[in-house]
Structures are given as structure tokens and as C-alpha cells.
Coordinates of C-alpha atoms and ligand atoms in Angstrom, one line a residue:
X1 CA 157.5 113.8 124.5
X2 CA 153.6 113.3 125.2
X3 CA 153.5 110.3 123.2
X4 CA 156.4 108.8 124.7
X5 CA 155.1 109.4 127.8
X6 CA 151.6 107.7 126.5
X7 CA 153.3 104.2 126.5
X8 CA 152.7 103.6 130.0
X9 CA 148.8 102.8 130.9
X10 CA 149.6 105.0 134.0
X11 CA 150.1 108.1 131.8
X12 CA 146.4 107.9 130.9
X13 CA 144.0 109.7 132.9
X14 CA 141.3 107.4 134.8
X15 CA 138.6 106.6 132.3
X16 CA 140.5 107.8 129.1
X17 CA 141.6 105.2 126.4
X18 CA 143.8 104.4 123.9
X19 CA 141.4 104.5 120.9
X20 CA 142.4 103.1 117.0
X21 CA 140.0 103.2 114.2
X22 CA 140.9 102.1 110.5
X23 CA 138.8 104.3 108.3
X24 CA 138.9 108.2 109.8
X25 CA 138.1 109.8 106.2
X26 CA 135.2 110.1 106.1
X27 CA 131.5 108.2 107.1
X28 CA 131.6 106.5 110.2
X29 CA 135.3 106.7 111.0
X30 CA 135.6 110.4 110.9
X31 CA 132.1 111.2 112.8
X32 CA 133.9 108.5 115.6
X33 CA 137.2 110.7 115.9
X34 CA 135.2 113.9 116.7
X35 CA 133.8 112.3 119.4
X36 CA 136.1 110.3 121.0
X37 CA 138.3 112.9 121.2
X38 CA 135.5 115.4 122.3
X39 CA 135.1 113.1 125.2
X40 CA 138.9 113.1 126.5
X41 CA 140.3 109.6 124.3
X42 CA 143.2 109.2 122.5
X43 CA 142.9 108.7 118.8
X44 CA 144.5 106.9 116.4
X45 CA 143.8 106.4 112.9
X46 CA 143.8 105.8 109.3
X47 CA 143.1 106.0 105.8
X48 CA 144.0 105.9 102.4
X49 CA 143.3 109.7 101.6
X50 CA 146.5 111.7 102.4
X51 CA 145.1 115.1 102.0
X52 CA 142.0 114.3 104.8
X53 CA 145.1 112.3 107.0
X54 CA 147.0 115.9 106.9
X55 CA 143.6 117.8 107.8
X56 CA 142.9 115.4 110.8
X57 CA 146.7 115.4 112.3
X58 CA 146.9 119.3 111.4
X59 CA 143.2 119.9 113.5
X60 CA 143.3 117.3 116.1
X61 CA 147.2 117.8 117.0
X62 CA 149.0 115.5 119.1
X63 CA 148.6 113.3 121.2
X64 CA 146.3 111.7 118.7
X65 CA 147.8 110.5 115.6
X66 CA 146.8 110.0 111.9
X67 CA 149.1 107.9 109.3
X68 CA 148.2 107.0 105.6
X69 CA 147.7 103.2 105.6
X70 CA 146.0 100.7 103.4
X71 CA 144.5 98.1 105.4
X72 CA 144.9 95.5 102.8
X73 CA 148.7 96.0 102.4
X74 CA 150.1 93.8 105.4
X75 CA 153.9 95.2 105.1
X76 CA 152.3 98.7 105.4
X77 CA 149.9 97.6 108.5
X78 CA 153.0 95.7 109.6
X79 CA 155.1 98.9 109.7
X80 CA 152.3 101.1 111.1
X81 CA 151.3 98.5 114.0
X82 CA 155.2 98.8 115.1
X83 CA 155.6 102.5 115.4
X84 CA 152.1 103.3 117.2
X85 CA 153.2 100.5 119.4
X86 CA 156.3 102.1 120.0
X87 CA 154.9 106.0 119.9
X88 CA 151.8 105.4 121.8
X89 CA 151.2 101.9 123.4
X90 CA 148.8 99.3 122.7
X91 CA 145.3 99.9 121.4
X92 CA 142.4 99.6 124.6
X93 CA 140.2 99.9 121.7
X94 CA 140.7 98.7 118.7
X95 CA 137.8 99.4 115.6
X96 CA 138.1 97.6 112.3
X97 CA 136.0 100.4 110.6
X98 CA 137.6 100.6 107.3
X99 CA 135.5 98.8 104.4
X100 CA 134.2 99.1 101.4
X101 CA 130.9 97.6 99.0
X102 CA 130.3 96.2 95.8
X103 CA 128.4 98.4 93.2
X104 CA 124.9 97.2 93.5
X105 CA 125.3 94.4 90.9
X106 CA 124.3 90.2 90.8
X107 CA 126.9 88.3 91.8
X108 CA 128.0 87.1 88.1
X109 CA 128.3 90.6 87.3
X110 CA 130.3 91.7 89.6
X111 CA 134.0 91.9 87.6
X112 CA 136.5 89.6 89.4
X113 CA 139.0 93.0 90.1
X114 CA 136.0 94.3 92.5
X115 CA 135.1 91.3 94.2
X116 CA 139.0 90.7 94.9
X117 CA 138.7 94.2 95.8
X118 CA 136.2 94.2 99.0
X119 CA 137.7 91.0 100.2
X120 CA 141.1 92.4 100.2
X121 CA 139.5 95.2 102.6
X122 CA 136.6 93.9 104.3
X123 CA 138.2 90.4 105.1
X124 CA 142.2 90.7 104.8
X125 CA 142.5 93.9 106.2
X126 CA 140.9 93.1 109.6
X127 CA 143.0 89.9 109.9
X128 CA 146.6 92.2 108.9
X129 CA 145.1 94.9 111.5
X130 CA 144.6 92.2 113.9
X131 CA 147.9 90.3 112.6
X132 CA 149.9 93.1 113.8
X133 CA 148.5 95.1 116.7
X134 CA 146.8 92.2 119.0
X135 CA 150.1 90.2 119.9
X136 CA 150.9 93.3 121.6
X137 CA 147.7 93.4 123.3
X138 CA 147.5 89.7 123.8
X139 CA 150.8 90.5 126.0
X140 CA 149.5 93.3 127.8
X141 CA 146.4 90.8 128.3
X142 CA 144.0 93.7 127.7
X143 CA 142.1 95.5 124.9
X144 CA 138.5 95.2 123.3
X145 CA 138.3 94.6 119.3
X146 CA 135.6 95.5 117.6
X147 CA 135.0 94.2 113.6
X148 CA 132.3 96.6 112.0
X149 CA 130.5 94.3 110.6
X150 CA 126.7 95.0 109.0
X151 CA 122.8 93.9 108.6
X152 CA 124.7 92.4 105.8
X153 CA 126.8 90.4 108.5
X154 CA 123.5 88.4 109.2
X155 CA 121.2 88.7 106.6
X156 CA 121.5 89.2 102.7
X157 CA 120.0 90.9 99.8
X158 CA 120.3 91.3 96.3
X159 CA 123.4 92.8 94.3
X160 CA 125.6 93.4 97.2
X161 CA 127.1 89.7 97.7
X162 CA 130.3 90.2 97.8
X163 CA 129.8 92.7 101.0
X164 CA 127.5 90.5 102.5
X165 CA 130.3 87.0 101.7
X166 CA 132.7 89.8 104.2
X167 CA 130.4 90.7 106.5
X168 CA 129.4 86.8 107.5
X169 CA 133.0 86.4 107.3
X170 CA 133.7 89.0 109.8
X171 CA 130.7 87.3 112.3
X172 CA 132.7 84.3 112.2
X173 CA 136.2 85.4 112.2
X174 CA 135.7 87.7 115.5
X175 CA 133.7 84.8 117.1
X176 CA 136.9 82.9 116.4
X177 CA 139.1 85.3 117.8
X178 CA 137.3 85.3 120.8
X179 CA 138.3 82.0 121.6
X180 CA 141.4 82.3 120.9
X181 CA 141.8 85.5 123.4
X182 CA 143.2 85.6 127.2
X183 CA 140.3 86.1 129.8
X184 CA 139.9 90.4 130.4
X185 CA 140.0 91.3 126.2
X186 CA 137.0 91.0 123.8
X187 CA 136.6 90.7 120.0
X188 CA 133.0 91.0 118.8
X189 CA 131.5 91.6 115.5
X190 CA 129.6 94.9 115.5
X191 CA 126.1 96.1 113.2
X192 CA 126.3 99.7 113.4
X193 CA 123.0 99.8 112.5
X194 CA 121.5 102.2 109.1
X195 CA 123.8 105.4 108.7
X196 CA 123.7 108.1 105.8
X197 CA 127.0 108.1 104.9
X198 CA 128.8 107.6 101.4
X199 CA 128.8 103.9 101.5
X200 CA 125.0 103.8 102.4
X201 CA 124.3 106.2 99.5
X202 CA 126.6 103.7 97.3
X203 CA 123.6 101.2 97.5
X204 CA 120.3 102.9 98.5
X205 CA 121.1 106.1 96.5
X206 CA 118.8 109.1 97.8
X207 CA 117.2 106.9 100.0
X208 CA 119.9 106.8 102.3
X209 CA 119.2 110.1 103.2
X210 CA 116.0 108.9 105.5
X211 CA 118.6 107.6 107.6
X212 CA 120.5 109.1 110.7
X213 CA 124.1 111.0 110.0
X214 CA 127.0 109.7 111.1
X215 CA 127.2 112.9 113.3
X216 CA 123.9 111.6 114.9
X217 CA 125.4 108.0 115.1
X218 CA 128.2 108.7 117.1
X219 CA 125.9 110.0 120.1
X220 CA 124.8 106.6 120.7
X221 CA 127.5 104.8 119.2
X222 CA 130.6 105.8 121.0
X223 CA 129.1 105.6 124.4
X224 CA 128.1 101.9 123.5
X225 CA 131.8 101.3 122.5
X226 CA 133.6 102.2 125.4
X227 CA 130.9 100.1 127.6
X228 CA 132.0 96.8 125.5
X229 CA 134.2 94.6 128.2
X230 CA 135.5 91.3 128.8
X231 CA 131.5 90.1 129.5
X232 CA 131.0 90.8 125.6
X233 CA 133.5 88.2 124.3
X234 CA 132.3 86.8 121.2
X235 CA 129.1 88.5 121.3
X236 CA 127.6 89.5 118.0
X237 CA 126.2 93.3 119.4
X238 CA 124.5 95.6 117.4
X239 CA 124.3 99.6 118.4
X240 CA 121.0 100.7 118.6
Ligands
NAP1 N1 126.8 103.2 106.7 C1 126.1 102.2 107.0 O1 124.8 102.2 107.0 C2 126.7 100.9 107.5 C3 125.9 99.8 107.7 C4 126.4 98.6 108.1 C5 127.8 98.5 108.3 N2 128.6 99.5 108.0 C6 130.0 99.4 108.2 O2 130.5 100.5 108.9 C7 131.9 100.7 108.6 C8 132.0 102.2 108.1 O3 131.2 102.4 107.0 P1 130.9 103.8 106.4 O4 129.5 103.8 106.0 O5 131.4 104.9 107.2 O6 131.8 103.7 105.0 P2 132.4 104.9 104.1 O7 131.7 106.2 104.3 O8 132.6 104.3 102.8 O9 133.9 105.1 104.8 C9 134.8 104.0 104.7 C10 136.1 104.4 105.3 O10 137.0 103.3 105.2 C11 138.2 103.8 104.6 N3 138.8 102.8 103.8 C12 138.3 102.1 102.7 N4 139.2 101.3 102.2 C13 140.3 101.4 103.0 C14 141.6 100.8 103.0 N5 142.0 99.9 102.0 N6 142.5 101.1 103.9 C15 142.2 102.1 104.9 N7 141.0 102.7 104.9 C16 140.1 102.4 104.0 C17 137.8 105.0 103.7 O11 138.8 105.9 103.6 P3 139.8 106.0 102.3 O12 139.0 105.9 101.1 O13 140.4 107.4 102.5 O14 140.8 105.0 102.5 C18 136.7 105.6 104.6 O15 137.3 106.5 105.6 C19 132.2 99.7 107.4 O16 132.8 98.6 108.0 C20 130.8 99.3 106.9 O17 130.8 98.1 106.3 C21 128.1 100.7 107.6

């Protein structure tokens, strides 16, 4: 079976990678799987949305993979981490994309169901992703991690607090992380940068749409991905 045959680095062809993204419905995520897999990677992914899971396993086709998970449920990550492990290998790539933002609102507003919310996401779902797929990579003693973090990561405005309390969050835990990993991996916090996509228009409104797609994003973005090595550890990097 091609993905039993993926376990072994070997069975990967020179520059091509092992690529996971949490996220792939839409925004960011989904612009990211067109490409990477337009330029020869492996994909694997998530989201919450069944229906967009079965369109993205029924058009991409194997060897790349697509499974319903919610990040913030750590028994369902849990699960997930062990059968990609065992289907496809470990990650060489490994994007925390999946998040989500406050409705524009001060802080005191925001109701205590929301803010739980975007923490449960933006904060515990990167630690269960990381929980579960980087001992295996720890092992392997290779693998880059990236934690999408934001503008938001390192400076704040107005009404979206709780994203911006998960985006410093993120800047610290991946610096963390990076101290804690073997020489030849790399965690980093990441700022994508301004993108048009659903969560932009979520707090700019129309305005968002002065800023690049996500289709335009990935052209710059996922070369700058797969150059992030070992050098990077720890670095807060930015695309763009
Ligand atoms: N767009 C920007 O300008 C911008 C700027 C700075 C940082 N970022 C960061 O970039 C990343 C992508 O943002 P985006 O603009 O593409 O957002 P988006 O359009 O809202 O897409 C978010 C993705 O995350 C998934 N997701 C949300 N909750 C999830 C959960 N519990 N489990 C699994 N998947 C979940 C969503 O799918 P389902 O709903 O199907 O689960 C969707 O695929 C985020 O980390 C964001 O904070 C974006």
C-alpha cells in the first residue's frame, strides 16, 4: 500500500516532504494543501467540517490524507497522531494552522463560553497536536514545527483580546519548545502576515478585502515554509 510504503523516509522522493496542517477547510489551510501538493508534498490534514474533509480526500486522493479532528479534543488528536504515525510516518513539517478569533468585542464583553472557546483552540490545541505527534519526531530526531501565530502574536488592539492573549501565548510556547528540542528540528512561531480570508473578514469586515487571497499567500508562503531548518530554532519569522 502507498501509505505503508510512506513510513520509511527512503520512500520519499529527494526534496518531497511529509507535510501536516491542522485547519485544511478553508482560509489559509486549504490555499496551503493546493500548493504543497502542486509542488510534489505529501499532505496531511484536518478540520472540523466533514463534508469539506470528504471533498479534500475524494479530490486530492491518496497518498495524502484528510481525517475529521478537533484540535481541542486531546483523545481525538490522541487517536489521530497514532494512525498517521502508523499509515504515513512522522510529520517533516508540522503547521499548527487551525484557529479561531473572538467577535470584535472589549474584553469584559466577551461571554466566558467564547473566550474558553479560542483558548481551547488557539492555545490547547497546538500543545495536544504537539502532545501527540512530536515524541515521534523527537525520536526520529527531525521535523520543523511551525505555530501560526499573528500581528496579534506581538502587538495588540482593541476588541480582539482573547486572540491576541493566544497569539503571545503561542510566541512563547514555541520559543519554549525550542529549547526543549534535539539539535536538527525547529519550532517557531510564525506571522503570516495580512490575508483575506474568513477570519480576517471576521474583524476588519469589507476591509479585509484590500488584502492578498490566500491563493496569493501561498505563492510566497509555502516556499518560505519548506526553507525553515534547524538555523531557525526559536526564531519568531514572519512571511513576507
Ligand atoms: N488571515 C489572516 O490575516 C491571519 C493573520 C494572522 C494570523 N492568522 C493565523 O493564520 C491561521 C489561519 O487563519 P485563517 O485566516 O486561514 O482562518 P480561517 O479562515 O478562519 O480558517 C481556520 C481554519 O481552522 C479550522 N479550525 C478551527 N477550529 C478548529 C478546530 N477546533 N479543530 C480543527 N480545525 C479547526 C477551520 O476549519 P473548521 O471550522 O472546519 O474546523 C478552518 O479550516 C490561524 O492560526 C490564524 O490565527 C491569520
Amino acid at each position: 500500500m502507498a501509505s505503508d510504503v510512506l513510513k520509511t523516509s527512503n520512500a520519499l522522493s529527494g526534496q518531497q516532504r511529509r507535510v501536516l496542517i491542522t485547519g485544511v477547510t478553508r482560509g489559509l489551510g486549504r490555499a496551503m494543501v493546493d500548493e504543497f501538493i502542486r509542488l510534489g508534498h505529501v499532505l496531511i490534514g484536518c478540520g472540523r467540517s466533514a463534508k469539506i474533509i470528504d471533498e479534500l480526500n475524494a479530490g486530492c486522493g491518496s497518498p495524502h490524507r484528510f481525517d475529521v479532528v478537533d484540535v481541542a479534543d486531546d483523545a481525538a488528536v490522541r487517536a489521530w497522531a497514532l494512525e498517521v504515525i502508523e499509515s504515513h510516518g512522522t510529520p517533516d513539517l508540522l503547521l499548527n494552522n487551525a484557529a479561531r478569533i473572538n467577535r470584535n468585542a472589549a474584553l469584559w464583553r466577551v461571554p466566558a463560553a467564547e473566550f474558553d472557546a479560542v483558548i481551547d483552540v488557539n492555545i490547547k490545541g497546538v500543545a495536544n497536536v504537539i502532545r501527540h505527534f512530536v515524541p515521534a519526531m523527537v525520536k526520529a530526531q527531525r521535523g520543523i514545527i511551525v505555530n501560526f501565530s499573528s500581528g496579534w502574536g506581538r502587538a495588540t488592539d482593541a476588541e480582539v483580546a482573547p486572540y491576541c492573549a493566544t497569539k503571545w501565548a503561542i510566541e512563547g510556547l514555541s520559543r519554549a519548545l525550542a529549547q526543549e528540542l534535539p539539535g536538527g528540528m525547529a519550532a517557531v512561531p510564525l506571522n503570516p502576515g495580512i490575508i483575506d480570508t474568513e477570519m480576517l473578514r471576521g474583524a476588519f469586515g469589507d476591509a479585509a478585502g484590500s488584502y492578498p487571497t490566500a491563493q496569493q499567500w501561498v505563492k510566497q508562503a509555502v516556499p518560505f515554509l519548506l526553507r525553515i531548518g534547524a538555523k531557525d530554532n526559536g526564531r519568531p519569522l514572519a512571511v513576507g
